[in-house]
Amino acid sequence: MRVLERQRDEILFQNLLGQGHEGRIADFLARRLSKAVSPEQLDRPSLADIPDPSAIPDMARAVQRMVRAIVDRERVIFAVDHDMDGQASAAVLWSAFVDYFDVDPSLISVVTSHRLTEGYGITDAVADRIIASNASLIISADKGSSDEKRIQRIAASGKDVVVTDHHEVPAEGPPTSAYACVNPARKDSSYDPFVCGAGVAFLTAAKVRSELMAQGKRPKIKSLLGLTDYVAVATVADCVALRPDRSIVNRALIRSGLQLINQESRPCWQAFRANLKQEGPISSQTIAFSLAPAVASAGRLDWAETGFRFLVARSFSEANKQWAVLASENEERKRIEREIRSIAVASAEKQTGSSASLVLIERGHSGVHGITASRLVERFGKPAAVFSCKGSGARTIDGDVLEGNADIITGSFRSVDGLNIRDALQRVHERNPGMLISFGGHAGAAGATLDRAAFERFEAEFNEAVRVLTDARVFEPEVWTDGSLPDADLNIDSADSFSALDPWGKDFPQPTFKGRFQVQQCRSMGDGSHWRLVLLSGTEIVEAVWFAATAPGGDAPVQEGDEIETAYQLSINTYRGRRKLQIQIVWAQAIDLA
């Protein structure tokens, strides 16, 4: 493990101090940002600062078509992805049309692909269902930019397709058969390219609202800001940019949405809170680790509609019922993930000298590919992908598990800083036309489908692509820190100061500090893989937790009396209304004092 420290930009540090940031916050930001942001932008990002989404190409054309469908009472299909972002996108569009635009819900259908048997995007199976329907307008959300062939089929059947998406657009450009393609990631877009799928759906719906009122078709429509809760959970879950100098749009939407969630503005949030084993406010981390995995679990194992039904539930009892299903599915997902991860790690350990960890588990489970690939990135420090036979792990109506299509494999990819993983797939595609049946994604995550017989050749080509795009970089596990925190700042006030900077995400992770402590106590908890410690720093006694420090039932990772070097995060433990500081260890090792 390589422990690295982000270096402070001294000029930026002085600028931040001059703007009124307290010293510890200015120090932290000067290690993270490329330009100064005001305390107001950081602590209170305003929805008023969100730029006009008219700057997104095709927005006006998409809005006019959607307004016509609403006014003429056309049948509409929302075609969405099966993850958290996709289901939240469906909730945004459904609620906007039904609750705000007064559209009869019987005119609307939601179509989601089955992750295991159909894969990502507007697949042929999805296109078949759409073509067989009597809908005249199809609105995609969180997918569609890479689906020209299927969109062409749908358009040829007499239906219009409006794509709303945020994934990177293929080199050949947006789908030409679509009526419109609203995607801020388009090369001809000047808008914030980091908005997630639900965010694009929300911005589009906001312009539809304005146009409906401008035309006098709906004289008065309440503000759509009540939908930012859906956008918030999707933005956190989809690992898009949250750095304050990079995407004020995302931070403003999350702040607004978290306020609604903590106000329990919907039955789904009431049910979530009732089942949450945590006191204190719901934060972006609560969303990332407790809500999003559960909502996405249904789509990982089977059809994703349970997540959508939970989000749009009209009563607490209905939301609680759907949450119980999601919680059960999530436990099953965890069990499957543990099994797949064990196999994937064993396979990846043999791939010494490779630029990427590519694992094929023929009878695997594509519902946990992405999660498992992320764990491989954490463990080995290099980009990773996990493949299995298409449909492997899917369940029949009787609950039997299918082996999948032995001739076709699908994989999920996760990247590291400095590598756009979709660019790596694009390079493989350009050098080997026809090798990839399909692929898509963005810088940090992607997916691909190919013939099983081509896997070994693909593995070599992908490793070469990574090597070229990273200048033959040598990968190893890394932990980045924000320097040391003085003993005087090792307190709950510091934890509160830093938590005020929430939301945290992929490009703006929680502050991580390096420190040296003496172990006073160390005892296991839970299944024996997690450990609770009491540490001494100078004269300060600090409680700490270290999750997944060992295998279940394993030996203690450190001994009482050890001097340890750590990378840790500040947190607040709330119990029966009482708050106290608790640090969370990310990495630690005993120091040899001999």
mmCIF file of N, CA and C in Angstrom, residues 352-448:
data_model
loop_
_atom_site.group_PDB
_atom_site.id
_atom_site.type_symbol
_atom_site.label_atom_id
_atom_site.label_comp_id
_atom_site.label_asym_id
_atom_site.label_seq_id
_atom_site.Cartn_x
_atom_site.Cartn_y
_atom_site.Cartn_z
ATOM 1 N N THR A 352 -0.111 -10.945 -12.235
ATOM 2 C CA THR A 352 1.006 -10.058 -11.915
ATOM 3 C C THR A 352 1.560 -9.438 -13.194
ATOM 4 N N GLY A 353 1.895 -8.163 -13.117
ATOM 5 C CA GLY A 353 2.473 -7.480 -14.274
ATOM 6 C C GLY A 353 1.468 -6.944 -15.258
ATOM 7 N N SER A 354 0.174 -7.209 -15.075
ATOM 8 C CA SER A 354 -0.833 -6.710 -16.005
ATOM 9 C C SER A 354 -1.180 -5.253 -15.691
ATOM 10 N N SER A 355 -1.695 -4.543 -16.683
ATOM 11 C CA SER A 355 -2.104 -3.151 -16.492
ATOM 12 C C SER A 355 -3.500 -3.053 -15.903
ATOM 13 N N ALA A 356 -4.265 -4.132 -15.997
ATOM 14 C CA ALA A 356 -5.636 -4.141 -15.488
ATOM 15 C C ALA A 356 -5.964 -5.525 -14.940
ATOM 16 N N SER A 357 -6.921 -5.558 -14.035
ATOM 17 C CA SER A 357 -7.419 -6.836 -13.504
ATOM 18 C C SER A 357 -8.685 -7.203 -14.259
ATOM 19 N N LEU A 358 -8.589 -8.174 -15.173
ATOM 20 C CA LEU A 358 -9.740 -8.636 -15.934
ATOM 21 C C LEU A 358 -10.049 -10.069 -15.524
ATOM 22 N N VAL A 359 -11.244 -10.263 -14.989
ATOM 23 C CA VAL A 359 -11.623 -11.563 -14.443
ATOM 24 C C VAL A 359 -12.855 -12.084 -15.167
ATOM 25 N N LEU A 360 -12.797 -13.340 -15.588
ATOM 26 C CA LEU A 360 -13.956 -14.004 -16.189
ATOM 27 C C LEU A 360 -14.409 -15.122 -15.258
ATOM 28 N N ILE A 361 -15.631 -14.978 -14.746
ATOM 29 C CA ILE A 361 -16.257 -16.012 -13.918
ATOM 30 C C ILE A 361 -17.493 -16.466 -14.686
ATOM 31 N N GLU A 362 -17.366 -17.542 -15.441
ATOM 32 C CA GLU A 362 -18.406 -17.897 -16.402
ATOM 33 C C GLU A 362 -19.768 -18.059 -15.741
ATOM 34 N N ARG A 363 -19.804 -18.685 -14.583
ATOM 35 C CA ARG A 363 -21.073 -18.804 -13.866
ATOM 36 C C ARG A 363 -21.085 -17.795 -12.714
ATOM 37 N N GLY A 364 -20.862 -16.572 -13.080
ATOM 38 C CA GLY A 364 -20.850 -15.490 -12.108
ATOM 39 C C GLY A 364 -22.223 -14.851 -11.975
ATOM 40 N N HIS A 365 -22.220 -13.550 -11.748
ATOM 41 C CA HIS A 365 -23.484 -12.844 -11.540
ATOM 42 C C HIS A 365 -23.266 -11.377 -11.884
ATOM 43 N N SER A 366 -23.778 -10.957 -13.053
ATOM 44 C CA SER A 366 -23.512 -9.602 -13.517
ATOM 45 C C SER A 366 -24.126 -8.533 -12.617
ATOM 46 N N GLY A 367 -25.034 -8.933 -11.738
ATOM 47 C CA GLY A 367 -25.617 -7.965 -10.819
ATOM 48 C C GLY A 367 -24.626 -7.413 -9.815
ATOM 49 N N VAL A 368 -23.511 -8.130 -9.609
ATOM 50 C CA VAL A 368 -22.502 -7.652 -8.658
ATOM 51 C C VAL A 368 -21.154 -7.413 -9.342
ATOM 52 N N HIS A 369 -21.139 -7.399 -10.665
ATOM 53 C CA HIS A 369 -19.887 -7.168 -11.379
ATOM 54 C C HIS A 369 -19.260 -5.825 -11.009
ATOM 55 N N GLY A 370 -20.062 -4.764 -11.067
ATOM 56 C CA GLY A 370 -19.524 -3.434 -10.829
ATOM 57 C C GLY A 370 -18.974 -3.283 -9.425
ATOM 58 N N ILE A 371 -19.721 -3.785 -8.443
ATOM 59 C CA ILE A 371 -19.272 -3.704 -7.054
ATOM 60 C C ILE A 371 -17.972 -4.489 -6.882
ATOM 61 N N THR A 372 -17.923 -5.677 -7.467
ATOM 62 C CA THR A 372 -16.732 -6.514 -7.339
ATOM 63 C C THR A 372 -15.539 -5.861 -8.029
ATOM 64 N N ALA A 373 -15.764 -5.270 -9.201
ATOM 65 C CA ALA A 373 -14.676 -4.580 -9.898
ATOM 66 C C ALA A 373 -14.132 -3.430 -9.051
ATOM 67 N N SER A 374 -15.024 -2.726 -8.353
ATOM 68 C CA SER A 374 -14.578 -1.638 -7.468
ATOM 69 C C SER A 374 -13.688 -2.170 -6.354
ATOM 70 N N ARG A 375 -14.051 -3.324 -5.816
ATOM 71 C CA ARG A 375 -13.236 -3.919 -4.751
ATOM 72 C C ARG A 375 -11.861 -4.349 -5.278
ATOM 73 N N LEU A 376 -11.810 -4.807 -6.525
ATOM 74 C CA LEU A 376 -10.524 -5.167 -7.123
ATOM 75 C C LEU A 376 -9.654 -3.927 -7.305
ATOM 76 N N VAL A 377 -10.274 -2.811 -7.707
ATOM 77 C CA VAL A 377 -9.524 -1.552 -7.849
ATOM 78 C C VAL A 377 -8.922 -1.154 -6.499
ATOM 79 N N GLU A 378 -9.734 -1.245 -5.450
ATOM 80 C CA GLU A 378 -9.246 -0.889 -4.115
ATOM 81 C C GLU A 378 -8.094 -1.788 -3.688
ATOM 82 N N ARG A 379 -8.188 -3.066 -4.004
ATOM 83 C CA ARG A 379 -7.187 -4.020 -3.520
ATOM 84 C C ARG A 379 -5.893 -3.980 -4.319
ATOM 85 N N PHE A 380 -6.005 -3.853 -5.653
ATOM 86 C CA PHE A 380 -4.818 -3.951 -6.489
ATOM 87 C C PHE A 380 -4.376 -2.610 -7.070
ATOM 88 N N GLY A 381 -5.219 -1.594 -6.969
ATOM 89 C CA GLY A 381 -4.824 -0.262 -7.399
ATOM 90 C C GLY A 381 -4.824 -0.028 -8.885
ATOM 91 N N LYS A 382 -5.395 -0.962 -9.663
ATOM 92 C CA LYS A 382 -5.424 -0.776 -11.106
ATOM 93 C C LYS A 382 -6.835 -0.974 -11.641
ATOM 94 N N PRO A 383 -7.108 -0.490 -12.860
ATOM 95 C CA PRO A 383 -8.460 -0.658 -13.408
ATOM 96 C C PRO A 383 -8.852 -2.124 -13.450
ATOM 97 N N ALA A 384 -10.160 -2.363 -13.350
ATOM 98 C CA ALA A 384 -10.615 -3.749 -13.235
ATOM 99 C C ALA A 384 -11.927 -3.942 -13.967
ATOM 100 N N ALA A 385 -12.166 -5.196 -14.344
ATOM 101 C CA ALA A 385 -13.440 -5.587 -14.944
ATOM 102 C C ALA A 385 -13.744 -7.019 -14.545
ATOM 103 N N VAL A 386 -15.027 -7.293 -14.366
ATOM 104 C CA VAL A 386 -15.480 -8.645 -14.036
ATOM 105 C C VAL A 386 -16.515 -9.059 -15.075
ATOM 106 N N PHE A 387 -16.303 -10.224 -15.679
ATOM 107 C CA PHE A 387 -17.178 -10.755 -16.734
ATOM 108 C C PHE A 387 -17.833 -12.058 -16.283
ATOM 109 N N SER A 388 -18.991 -12.350 -16.864
ATOM 110 C CA SER A 388 -19.597 -13.672 -16.761
ATOM 111 C C SER A 388 -20.472 -13.889 -17.984
ATOM 112 N N CYS A 389 -20.945 -15.112 -18.149
ATOM 113 C CA CYS A 389 -21.837 -15.403 -19.269
ATOM 114 C C CYS A 389 -23.108 -14.568 -19.148
ATOM 115 N N LYS A 390 -23.557 -14.051 -20.256
ATOM 116 C CA LYS A 390 -24.729 -13.181 -20.245
ATOM 117 C C LYS A 390 -25.933 -13.909 -19.637
ATOM 118 N N GLY A 391 -26.519 -13.296 -18.627
ATOM 119 C CA GLY A 391 -27.689 -13.877 -17.977
ATOM 120 C C GLY A 391 -27.372 -14.817 -16.837
ATOM 121 N N SER A 392 -26.086 -15.114 -16.610
ATOM 122 C CA SER A 392 -25.724 -16.029 -15.530
ATOM 123 C C SER A 392 -26.166 -15.459 -14.188
ATOM 124 N N GLY A 393 -26.824 -16.286 -13.406
ATOM 125 C CA GLY A 393 -27.315 -15.852 -12.099
ATOM 126 C C GLY A 393 -28.743 -15.391 -12.097
ATOM 127 N N ALA A 394 -29.314 -15.189 -13.288
ATOM 128 C CA ALA A 394 -30.714 -14.744 -13.365
ATOM 129 C C ALA A 394 -31.640 -15.835 -12.830
ATOM 130 N N ARG A 395 -32.769 -15.417 -12.309
ATOM 131 C CA ARG A 395 -33.711 -16.356 -11.706
ATOM 132 C C ARG A 395 -34.940 -16.530 -12.577
ATOM 133 N N THR A 396 -35.419 -17.754 -12.644
ATOM 134 C CA THR A 396 -36.674 -18.010 -13.328
ATOM 135 C C THR A 396 -37.823 -17.606 -12.401
ATOM 136 N N ILE A 397 -39.018 -17.662 -12.930
ATOM 137 C CA ILE A 397 -40.188 -17.315 -12.128
ATOM 138 C C ILE A 397 -40.347 -18.253 -10.933
ATOM 139 N N ASP A 398 -39.767 -19.461 -11.056
ATOM 140 C CA ASP A 398 -39.829 -20.430 -9.956
ATOM 141 C C ASP A 398 -38.656 -20.293 -8.984
ATOM 142 N N GLY A 399 -37.756 -19.346 -9.278
ATOM 143 C CA GLY A 399 -36.628 -19.125 -8.384
ATOM 144 C C GLY A 399 -35.376 -19.893 -8.737
ATOM 145 N N ASP A 400 -35.410 -20.686 -9.819
ATOM 146 C CA ASP A 400 -34.220 -21.418 -10.230
ATOM 147 C C ASP A 400 -33.195 -20.447 -10.830
ATOM 148 N N VAL A 401 -31.895 -20.736 -10.639
ATOM 149 C CA VAL A 401 -30.833 -19.869 -11.142
ATOM 150 C C VAL A 401 -30.357 -20.385 -12.499
ATOM 151 N N LEU A 402 -30.267 -19.484 -13.482
ATOM 152 C CA LEU A 402 -29.871 -19.848 -14.834
ATOM 153 C C LEU A 402 -28.360 -19.796 -14.997
ATOM 154 N N GLU A 403 -27.836 -20.600 -15.917
ATOM 155 C CA GLU A 403 -26.399 -20.615 -16.192
ATOM 156 C C GLU A 403 -25.999 -19.508 -17.149
ATOM 157 N N GLY A 404 -26.924 -19.018 -17.951
ATOM 158 C CA GLY A 404 -26.619 -17.953 -18.882
ATOM 159 C C GLY A 404 -26.209 -18.466 -20.252
ATOM 160 N N ASN A 405 -25.951 -17.522 -21.157
ATOM 161 C CA ASN A 405 -25.557 -17.813 -22.528
ATOM 162 C C ASN A 405 -24.045 -18.039 -22.564
ATOM 163 N N ALA A 406 -23.625 -19.256 -22.803
ATOM 164 C CA ALA A 406 -22.203 -19.603 -22.731
ATOM 165 C C ALA A 406 -21.385 -18.950 -23.840
ATOM 166 N N ASP A 407 -22.043 -18.454 -24.887
ATOM 167 C CA ASP A 407 -21.317 -17.885 -26.029
ATOM 168 C C ASP A 407 -21.089 -16.380 -25.915
ATOM 169 N N ILE A 408 -21.846 -15.709 -25.038
ATOM 170 C CA ILE A 408 -21.756 -14.254 -24.900
ATOM 171 C C ILE A 408 -21.407 -13.915 -23.459
ATOM 172 N N ILE A 409 -20.480 -12.985 -23.267
ATOM 173 C CA ILE A 409 -20.128 -12.556 -21.917
ATOM 174 C C ILE A 409 -20.331 -11.044 -21.781
ATOM 175 N N THR A 410 -20.684 -10.630 -20.586
ATOM 176 C CA THR A 410 -20.844 -9.207 -20.292
ATOM 177 C C THR A 410 -19.953 -8.856 -19.111
ATOM 178 N N GLY A 411 -19.456 -7.623 -19.098
ATOM 179 C CA GLY A 411 -18.561 -7.209 -18.029
ATOM 180 C C GLY A 411 -18.795 -5.789 -17.591
ATOM 181 N N SER A 412 -18.478 -5.531 -16.337
ATOM 182 C CA SER A 412 -18.536 -4.180 -15.777
ATOM 183 C C SER A 412 -17.122 -3.735 -15.432
ATOM 184 N N PHE A 413 -16.809 -2.489 -15.770
ATOM 185 C CA PHE A 413 -15.470 -1.939 -15.603
ATOM 186 C C PHE A 413 -15.487 -0.806 -14.576
ATOM 187 N N ARG A 414 -14.414 -0.692 -13.813
ATOM 188 C CA ARG A 414 -14.200 0.437 -12.919
ATOM 189 C C ARG A 414 -12.775 0.931 -13.114
ATOM 190 N N SER A 415 -12.601 2.245 -13.021
ATOM 191 C CA SER A 415 -11.319 2.839 -13.363
ATOM 192 C C SER A 415 -10.587 3.383 -12.153
ATOM 193 N N VAL A 416 -9.430 3.967 -12.417
ATOM 194 C CA VAL A 416 -8.611 4.645 -11.417
ATOM 195 C C VAL A 416 -8.433 6.087 -11.874
ATOM 196 N N ASP A 417 -7.979 6.941 -10.974
ATOM 197 C CA ASP A 417 -7.719 8.327 -11.343
ATOM 198 C C ASP A 417 -6.715 8.374 -12.490
ATOM 199 N N GLY A 418 -7.003 9.226 -13.458
ATOM 200 C CA GLY A 418 -6.085 9.409 -14.569
ATOM 201 C C GLY A 418 -6.371 8.556 -15.780
ATOM 202 N N LEU A 419 -7.390 7.703 -15.713
ATOM 203 C CA LEU A 419 -7.750 6.871 -16.873
ATOM 204 C C LEU A 419 -9.245 6.974 -17.139
ATOM 205 N N ASN A 420 -9.596 7.412 -18.332
ATOM 206 C CA ASN A 420 -10.985 7.370 -18.789
ATOM 207 C C ASN A 420 -11.206 5.979 -19.363
ATOM 208 N N ILE A 421 -11.940 5.177 -18.617
ATOM 209 C CA ILE A 421 -12.033 3.763 -18.991
ATOM 210 C C ILE A 421 -12.855 3.562 -20.257
ATOM 211 N N ARG A 422 -13.786 4.492 -20.538
ATOM 212 C CA ARG A 422 -14.512 4.362 -21.797
ATOM 213 C C ARG A 422 -13.584 4.623 -22.974
ATOM 214 N N ASP A 423 -12.619 5.532 -22.809
ATOM 215 C CA ASP A 423 -11.646 5.786 -23.865
ATOM 216 C C ASP A 423 -10.824 4.531 -24.152
ATOM 217 N N ALA A 424 -10.531 3.763 -23.097
ATOM 218 C CA ALA A 424 -9.785 2.513 -23.302
ATOM 219 C C ALA A 424 -10.608 1.536 -24.135
ATOM 220 N N LEU A 425 -11.911 1.425 -23.841
ATOM 221 C CA LEU A 425 -12.777 0.555 -24.635
ATOM 222 C C LEU A 425 -12.910 1.072 -26.067
ATOM 223 N N GLN A 426 -12.984 2.390 -26.223
ATOM 224 C CA GLN A 426 -13.074 2.976 -27.567
ATOM 225 C C GLN A 426 -11.835 2.617 -28.386
ATOM 226 N N ARG A 427 -10.668 2.652 -27.753
ATOM 227 C CA ARG A 427 -9.435 2.311 -28.462
ATOM 228 C C ARG A 427 -9.438 0.844 -28.892
ATOM 229 N N VAL A 428 -9.897 -0.034 -27.992
ATOM 230 C CA VAL A 428 -10.004 -1.448 -28.358
ATOM 231 C C VAL A 428 -10.948 -1.615 -29.542
ATOM 232 N N HIS A 429 -12.077 -0.917 -29.489
ATOM 233 C CA HIS A 429 -13.074 -1.000 -30.565
ATOM 234 C C HIS A 429 -12.493 -0.532 -31.896
ATOM 235 N N GLU A 430 -11.765 0.573 -31.877
ATOM 236 C CA GLU A 430 -11.223 1.124 -33.127
ATOM 237 C C GLU A 430 -10.132 0.233 -33.705
ATOM 238 N N ARG A 431 -9.356 -0.411 -32.857
ATOM 239 C CA ARG A 431 -8.274 -1.289 -33.322
ATOM 240 C C ARG A 431 -8.781 -2.682 -33.688
ATOM 241 N N ASN A 432 -9.980 -3.034 -33.186
ATOM 242 C CA ASN A 432 -10.530 -4.376 -33.428
ATOM 243 C C ASN A 432 -12.016 -4.265 -33.759
ATOM 244 N N PRO A 433 -12.361 -3.719 -34.920
ATOM 245 C CA PRO A 433 -13.776 -3.548 -35.271
ATOM 246 C C PRO A 433 -14.530 -4.869 -35.176
ATOM 247 N N GLY A 434 -15.670 -4.840 -34.500
ATOM 248 C CA GLY A 434 -16.497 -6.033 -34.382
ATOM 249 C C GLY A 434 -16.203 -6.881 -33.161
ATOM 250 N N MET A 435 -15.090 -6.652 -32.482
ATOM 251 C CA MET A 435 -14.787 -7.460 -31.298
ATOM 252 C C MET A 435 -15.810 -7.222 -30.205
ATOM 253 N N LEU A 436 -16.150 -5.958 -29.966
ATOM 254 C CA LEU A 436 -17.128 -5.621 -28.943
ATOM 255 C C LEU A 436 -18.522 -5.587 -29.556
ATOM 256 N N ILE A 437 -19.399 -6.399 -29.037
ATOM 257 C CA ILE A 437 -20.791 -6.373 -29.502
ATOM 258 C C ILE A 437 -21.424 -5.054 -29.121
ATOM 259 N N SER A 438 -21.122 -4.578 -27.913
ATOM 260 C CA SER A 438 -21.594 -3.270 -27.466
ATOM 261 C C SER A 438 -20.724 -2.828 -26.303
ATOM 262 N N PHE A 439 -20.682 -1.505 -26.094
ATOM 263 C CA PHE A 439 -19.986 -0.952 -24.935
ATOM 264 C C PHE A 439 -20.476 0.462 -24.702
ATOM 265 N N GLY A 440 -20.265 0.959 -23.490
ATOM 266 C CA GLY A 440 -20.672 2.319 -23.162
ATOM 267 C C GLY A 440 -20.291 2.646 -21.735
ATOM 268 N N GLY A 441 -20.500 3.894 -21.359
ATOM 269 C CA GLY A 441 -20.180 4.307 -20.002
ATOM 270 C C GLY A 441 -19.566 5.675 -19.961
ATOM 271 N N HIS A 442 -18.753 5.929 -18.938
ATOM 272 C CA HIS A 442 -18.088 7.218 -18.810
ATOM 273 C C HIS A 442 -16.699 7.001 -18.218
ATOM 274 N N ALA A 443 -16.071 8.063 -17.745
ATOM 275 C CA ALA A 443 -14.666 7.982 -17.353
ATOM 276 C C ALA A 443 -14.404 6.955 -16.266
ATOM 277 N N GLY A 444 -15.281 6.886 -15.263
ATOM 278 C CA GLY A 444 -15.012 6.042 -14.118
ATOM 279 C C GLY A 444 -15.587 4.653 -14.173
ATOM 280 N N ALA A 445 -16.618 4.452 -14.996
ATOM 281 C CA ALA A 445 -17.304 3.154 -15.037
ATOM 282 C C ALA A 445 -17.845 2.906 -16.431
ATOM 283 N N ALA A 446 -17.832 1.639 -16.829
ATOM 284 C CA ALA A 446 -18.312 1.295 -18.172
ATOM 285 C C ALA A 446 -18.757 -0.157 -18.186
ATOM 286 N N GLY A 447 -19.348 -0.558 -19.305
ATOM 287 C CA GLY A 447 -19.768 -1.935 -19.490
ATOM 288 C C GLY A 447 -19.517 -2.355 -20.918
ATOM 289 N N ALA A 448 -19.380 -3.671 -21.139
ATOM 290 C CA ALA A 448 -19.126 -4.170 -22.491
ATOM 291 C C ALA A 448 -19.660 -5.587 -22.626
#
